[in-house]
Amino acid sequence: MTTTQNNYCVILAGGRGRRLWPSSRNNYPKQFIDFFGVGRTQLQQTFDRFSQILPKENIYINTSRDYLDIVREQLPEVALDHIMAEPIHRNTAPSVAWAVHRISMFDPRANLIVSPSDQSIINEEAFLRDITEGLLFIEKNDALLTMGVSPTRPEPGYGYIQKGVYTGQNDIYKVQAFTEKPDREFAKMFMTTKEWYWNTGLFLANIHYLWQCFTNFLPSVIRSEEQTREIMSIEEEDAFMQENFSLYPNISLDYGLLEKSNNTYVKKCHFGWADIGTWHGIYETMSKKEGDNVIIDSDVILENSANNVIKLPKDKLAVINGLDGYIVAEKDNVLFICKKEDSSALVRKYVNEVQMIKGDKFI
């Protein structure tokens, strides 16, 4: 039976959050914001959640060097040697490789949970149960385990996982296929077949097997990383990473490992989940006011307006008439009014244009 002492988590908190611009900004992205006015930021809520499952000293944070001070301010209970601050933005595969090496120095028998820092979990008790069952599976099996939830709508903005052969254990299946952000018609088909789950981004594996997978599928990371086998202290490892991290490929864990391995599994989870990384995703998952408007911790008077998502500063009042299907968001020096769409492509487009035309001070 698995023990909490051998279970670890790394929370990925280094993203710039541009899909929620302008509320999420380069210098203070979404994971560090109390977006919904609940008194805790997304990062803090994720830490709180895993503190109910693991010893706090078994929780690690991966972030950017630019955000190190914010992490330390928001999570003062996390020791400095439990925070891995990357010198340059990379995707999730190099981040997880660093976490694997850091934790394996102290516990080569570790089981690892990899978690995003910006998720909404509806049922905390079910989350605890699903994670515990997943940890039992990866402790006994050399496998990569993703956590999936049944779609509640045909959402084009999420990744999907198709289940294959049932293992006979706790709703865990061999993975048949991955699909990233399908169009709406495919998403409708995925719902109808009942074979596809939303990819929550939560991922579990034991450290020993995960290192083998990096060796097999991402040797460009491991070639440099192998040198760290001789490194026996946090200080030496951190210095090595600051010097070599920029050499690592900008590749996601899903694409670099999960889609290439023959030992990737998906667990059907029951905790209720939403990705709050996009305006559209927030609109789809939050409770609606009159006219199917979503008003996020804001003071708004609406008339003849419907299907909008609105996020404004605390000291502002908005009076809106005749608006249908828009994002209205203001933060610091930017007011953003944009047609709400299935994807975040339009938001990305304007972020890039503003950066080119006006510079970083608006990003």
XYZ file of C-alpha atoms in Angstrom:
363
model
C 0.000 0.000 0.000
C 1.278 3.467 -0.858
C 2.373 5.746 1.977
C 2.155 9.516 2.022
C 5.879 9.752 2.734
C 6.700 8.440 -0.755
C 4.133 10.559 -2.563
C 5.160 13.930 -4.007
C 3.650 16.655 -6.113
C 5.107 19.306 -8.380
C 2.831 22.240 -9.178
C 3.624 23.873 -12.518
C 3.349 27.645 -12.026
C 5.640 29.189 -14.617
C 3.212 30.067 -17.407
C 2.575 33.628 -18.551
C -1.176 33.168 -18.834
C -1.647 35.209 -21.976
C -4.957 33.564 -22.876
C -6.516 35.532 -19.980
C -5.013 38.868 -20.982
C -5.373 41.618 -19.868
C -6.320 40.360 -16.387
C -3.314 38.032 -16.553
C -0.118 39.960 -17.321
C 3.506 38.967 -17.923
C 4.640 40.365 -14.593
C 1.719 38.883 -12.654
C 0.064 35.990 -14.509
C -3.191 34.236 -13.699
C -1.872 31.599 -11.284
C -0.914 34.368 -8.831
C -4.260 36.174 -9.008
C -7.283 35.754 -6.749
C -9.306 35.755 -9.937
C -12.713 35.029 -8.411
C -12.368 37.020 -5.196
C -12.327 34.003 -2.857
C -9.356 35.136 -0.766
C -6.771 32.704 -2.210
C -4.959 32.778 -5.544
C -5.075 29.891 -8.002
C -1.608 28.752 -6.896
C -2.555 28.922 -3.218
C -5.762 26.960 -3.803
C -3.834 24.240 -5.651
C -1.300 24.047 -2.810
C -4.118 23.866 -0.247
C -5.733 21.015 -2.172
C -2.607 18.867 -2.258
C -1.827 19.679 1.377
C -4.884 17.567 2.205
C -3.316 14.595 0.397
C 0.442 14.893 0.981
C 2.775 16.203 3.652
C 3.424 19.870 2.850
C 7.144 19.182 2.674
C 6.473 16.818 -0.257
C 5.035 19.589 -2.442
C 7.360 21.298 -4.916
C 6.740 24.345 -7.097
C 8.106 24.823 -10.598
C 8.039 28.409 -11.825
C 9.972 31.058 -13.735
C 12.832 32.942 -12.149
C 10.771 36.086 -12.853
C 8.084 34.828 -10.448
C 10.250 33.442 -7.655
C 9.532 36.345 -5.300
C 5.774 36.054 -5.922
C 5.811 32.333 -5.145
C 7.754 32.908 -1.929
C 5.327 35.666 -0.911
C 2.218 33.598 -1.605
C 3.563 30.290 -0.243
C 5.926 31.201 2.614
C 5.542 27.674 4.029
C 7.359 26.200 0.989
C 11.117 25.929 1.533
C 13.345 27.619 -1.024
C 14.883 24.285 -2.028
C 11.356 23.116 -2.952
C 11.004 25.851 -5.591
C 12.595 25.277 -9.007
C 12.885 28.623 -10.798
C 13.610 28.310 -14.509
C 15.859 30.943 -16.114
C 13.898 30.840 -19.385
C 10.347 29.872 -20.338
C 10.089 26.318 -21.616
C 7.194 23.895 -21.967
C 6.276 21.228 -19.422
C 8.651 18.379 -20.375
C 11.887 20.109 -19.236
C 10.089 21.387 -16.136
C 9.019 17.890 -15.113
C 12.486 16.476 -15.926
C 13.980 18.942 -13.444
C 11.432 17.969 -10.802
C 12.171 14.275 -11.354
C 15.868 14.846 -10.748
C 15.313 17.086 -7.714
C 12.985 14.651 -5.947
C 14.950 11.516 -6.888
C 17.992 12.900 -5.050
C 16.033 12.476 -1.828
C 13.651 9.619 -2.581
C 14.336 7.285 -5.530
C 11.135 5.377 -4.655
C 8.956 8.444 -5.033
C 5.581 8.558 -6.732
C 5.002 11.879 -8.457
C 1.873 13.916 -9.185
C 2.295 16.668 -11.787
C -0.390 19.338 -11.545
C -1.215 22.631 -13.271
C -1.711 25.577 -10.953
C -4.895 26.966 -12.499
C -7.669 24.393 -12.296
C -11.109 24.405 -10.732
C -11.948 21.220 -8.800
C -15.616 20.845 -7.883
C -15.651 17.832 -5.521
C -12.675 17.788 -3.166
C -13.579 14.416 -1.604
C -13.762 12.741 -5.005
C -10.464 14.398 -5.921
C -8.783 12.855 -2.881
C -10.201 9.439 -3.727
C -9.237 9.574 -7.415
C -5.698 10.777 -6.713
C -5.193 8.124 -4.028
C -6.320 5.359 -6.401
C -4.019 6.750 -9.087
C -1.041 6.736 -6.721
C -1.693 3.095 -5.827
C -1.687 2.213 -9.536
C 1.590 3.934 -10.447
C 3.328 2.598 -7.345
C 2.576 -0.959 -8.480
C 2.966 -0.380 -12.238
C 5.566 1.221 -14.475
C 3.083 3.430 -16.246
C 2.217 7.003 -17.148
C -1.235 7.781 -15.763
C -3.328 10.711 -16.967
C -6.443 11.856 -15.149
C -9.520 12.341 -17.328
C -13.059 13.518 -16.699
C -16.180 12.877 -18.766
C -17.076 15.858 -20.977
C -20.147 17.807 -19.955
C -20.299 19.775 -23.218
C -18.655 19.657 -26.669
C -15.719 21.873 -25.706
C -13.287 22.654 -28.567
C -10.762 24.347 -26.281
C -9.685 21.241 -24.331
C -7.504 18.241 -25.043
C -9.203 14.820 -25.225
C -8.063 11.284 -24.362
C -9.657 8.166 -25.863
C -9.861 5.171 -23.562
C -8.792 1.717 -24.759
C -8.687 -1.625 -22.959
C -9.909 -1.639 -19.353
C -7.310 -2.711 -16.779
C -9.930 -3.959 -14.321
C -8.680 -1.484 -11.700
C -10.443 1.637 -10.425
C -11.708 2.972 -13.786
C -8.212 2.894 -15.322
C -7.889 2.203 -19.061
C -5.074 1.923 -21.576
C -4.945 5.078 -23.685
C -6.064 4.605 -27.271
C -5.430 8.112 -28.630
C -4.928 11.793 -27.805
C -6.564 14.706 -29.612
C -5.741 18.325 -28.851
C -8.420 21.012 -29.237
C -10.730 19.436 -31.844
C -13.283 21.490 -33.737
C -16.804 21.603 -32.314
C -18.203 18.845 -34.560
C -15.521 16.385 -33.468
C -16.079 17.434 -29.846
C -19.777 16.614 -30.233
C -18.852 13.195 -31.604
C -16.472 12.592 -28.699
C -19.322 13.240 -26.262
C -21.662 10.902 -28.101
C -19.277 7.916 -28.146
C -18.567 8.072 -24.388
C -15.014 6.885 -25.180
C -13.282 10.243 -24.782
C -12.355 12.184 -21.653
C -11.190 15.717 -21.117
C -7.458 15.841 -20.405
C -7.151 17.594 -17.038
C -3.374 18.010 -17.288
C -2.983 16.019 -14.061
C -0.429 13.270 -14.505
C 1.075 10.562 -12.240
C 4.078 8.230 -12.499
C 6.736 6.717 -10.289
C 10.073 8.521 -10.482
C 12.097 5.522 -11.653
C 9.871 4.804 -14.647
C 9.449 8.468 -15.509
C 13.224 8.846 -15.764
C 13.335 5.847 -18.113
C 10.724 7.508 -20.317
C 12.723 10.716 -20.523
C 15.763 8.658 -21.511
C 13.846 6.860 -24.282
C 11.728 9.661 -25.688
C 13.542 12.898 -24.865
C 17.273 12.145 -25.002
C 17.949 15.792 -25.834
C 16.907 16.606 -22.272
C 18.590 13.643 -20.686
C 21.958 14.146 -22.390
C 22.465 17.304 -20.403
C 20.541 15.971 -17.447
C 22.773 12.884 -17.198
C 25.564 15.148 -16.024
C 23.477 15.911 -12.968
C 23.850 12.293 -11.856
C 27.114 13.452 -10.315
C 25.408 16.360 -8.582
C 24.516 15.607 -5.001
C 23.377 18.971 -3.655
C 20.573 21.432 -4.386
C 23.077 24.243 -4.929
C 25.016 22.303 -7.577
C 21.848 21.190 -9.315
C 20.385 24.685 -9.394
C 23.604 26.158 -10.787
C 23.653 23.464 -13.488
C 20.052 24.176 -14.457
C 20.554 27.933 -14.612
C 23.387 27.346 -17.083
C 21.845 24.542 -19.174
C 18.073 24.965 -19.078
C 17.989 27.126 -22.217
C 19.383 24.150 -24.189
C 16.322 22.027 -23.505
C 13.610 21.650 -26.179
C 10.425 23.675 -25.850
C 8.153 20.631 -25.784
C 5.147 19.584 -23.735
C 5.017 16.521 -21.518
C 1.952 15.305 -23.425
C 3.637 15.433 -26.821
C 7.119 14.479 -25.648
C 6.207 11.493 -23.449
C 2.547 10.583 -23.056
C 1.705 10.321 -26.757
C 4.842 8.300 -27.502
C 4.739 5.716 -24.725
C 3.006 2.340 -24.997
C 2.384 2.386 -21.253
C 0.128 5.428 -21.005
C -3.155 5.024 -19.143
C -6.133 7.205 -18.318
C -8.198 7.120 -15.151
C -11.825 8.170 -15.391
C -12.166 10.643 -12.528
C -15.255 11.907 -10.767
C -14.157 15.140 -9.101
C -15.603 17.635 -11.585
C -13.091 19.844 -13.343
C -12.640 23.006 -15.353
C -9.649 24.653 -16.999
C -9.784 28.313 -16.100
C -7.013 29.304 -18.479
C -9.215 30.973 -21.117
C -12.083 33.456 -21.140
C -14.247 31.017 -23.052
C -13.475 28.215 -20.590
C -14.386 30.445 -17.656
C -17.624 31.474 -19.345
C -18.617 27.872 -20.024
C -17.943 26.622 -16.504
C -19.167 29.427 -14.244
C -22.728 29.960 -13.104
C -24.608 32.473 -15.232
C -26.478 35.583 -14.198
C -29.594 36.883 -15.919
C -29.118 36.831 -19.675
C -26.481 34.105 -19.388
C -23.839 36.654 -18.425
C -20.828 35.705 -16.316
C -19.719 38.526 -14.037
C -16.432 37.807 -12.245
C -16.033 39.670 -8.954
C -17.137 42.925 -10.615
C -19.705 45.701 -10.155
C -21.844 45.774 -13.297
C -25.274 47.053 -14.374
C -26.516 45.246 -17.498
C -29.442 45.978 -19.773
C -30.404 44.100 -22.946
C -27.063 42.254 -22.771
C -26.456 38.505 -22.935
C -23.777 35.810 -23.161
C -20.953 38.063 -21.990
C -18.042 37.449 -19.609
C -17.000 40.509 -17.602
C -14.028 41.083 -15.298
C -13.272 44.588 -14.010
C -11.178 46.188 -11.243
C -12.721 46.493 -7.793
C -13.000 50.283 -7.944
C -14.856 50.407 -11.280
C -18.545 50.347 -12.150
C -19.630 49.282 -15.645
C -22.977 50.127 -17.205
C -23.478 47.995 -20.330
C -26.395 48.086 -22.770
C -27.006 46.023 -25.901
C -23.896 43.823 -25.785
C -24.145 40.157 -26.831
C -21.390 37.537 -26.708
C -18.352 39.582 -25.688
C -15.376 39.559 -23.322
C -15.130 42.794 -21.349
C -11.992 42.915 -19.200
C -9.960 45.729 -17.713
C -6.679 45.590 -15.835
C -4.283 48.454 -15.130
C -3.597 50.221 -18.444
C -5.675 47.990 -20.743
C -9.394 47.791 -21.504
C -10.213 44.759 -23.677
C -13.541 44.334 -25.478
C -13.574 41.368 -27.835
C -16.040 38.933 -29.375
C -16.155 35.736 -27.310
C -15.143 32.674 -29.326
C -14.588 28.947 -28.804
C -10.817 29.264 -28.896
C -8.353 31.736 -27.465
C -6.819 32.443 -30.884
C -8.288 35.938 -31.094
C -6.941 36.880 -27.668
C -3.478 35.618 -28.637
C -3.682 37.590 -31.886
C -4.326 40.855 -30.075
C -1.683 40.185 -27.437
C 0.902 39.698 -30.177
C -0.247 42.790 -32.075
C -0.228 44.984 -28.978
C 3.241 43.765 -28.054
C 4.589 44.562 -31.521
C 2.902 47.951 -31.841
C 2.866 49.248 -28.267
C 5.569 47.266 -26.471
C 5.725 45.123 -23.334
C 4.207 47.678 -20.951
C 0.720 46.653 -22.103
C 1.431 42.922 -21.928
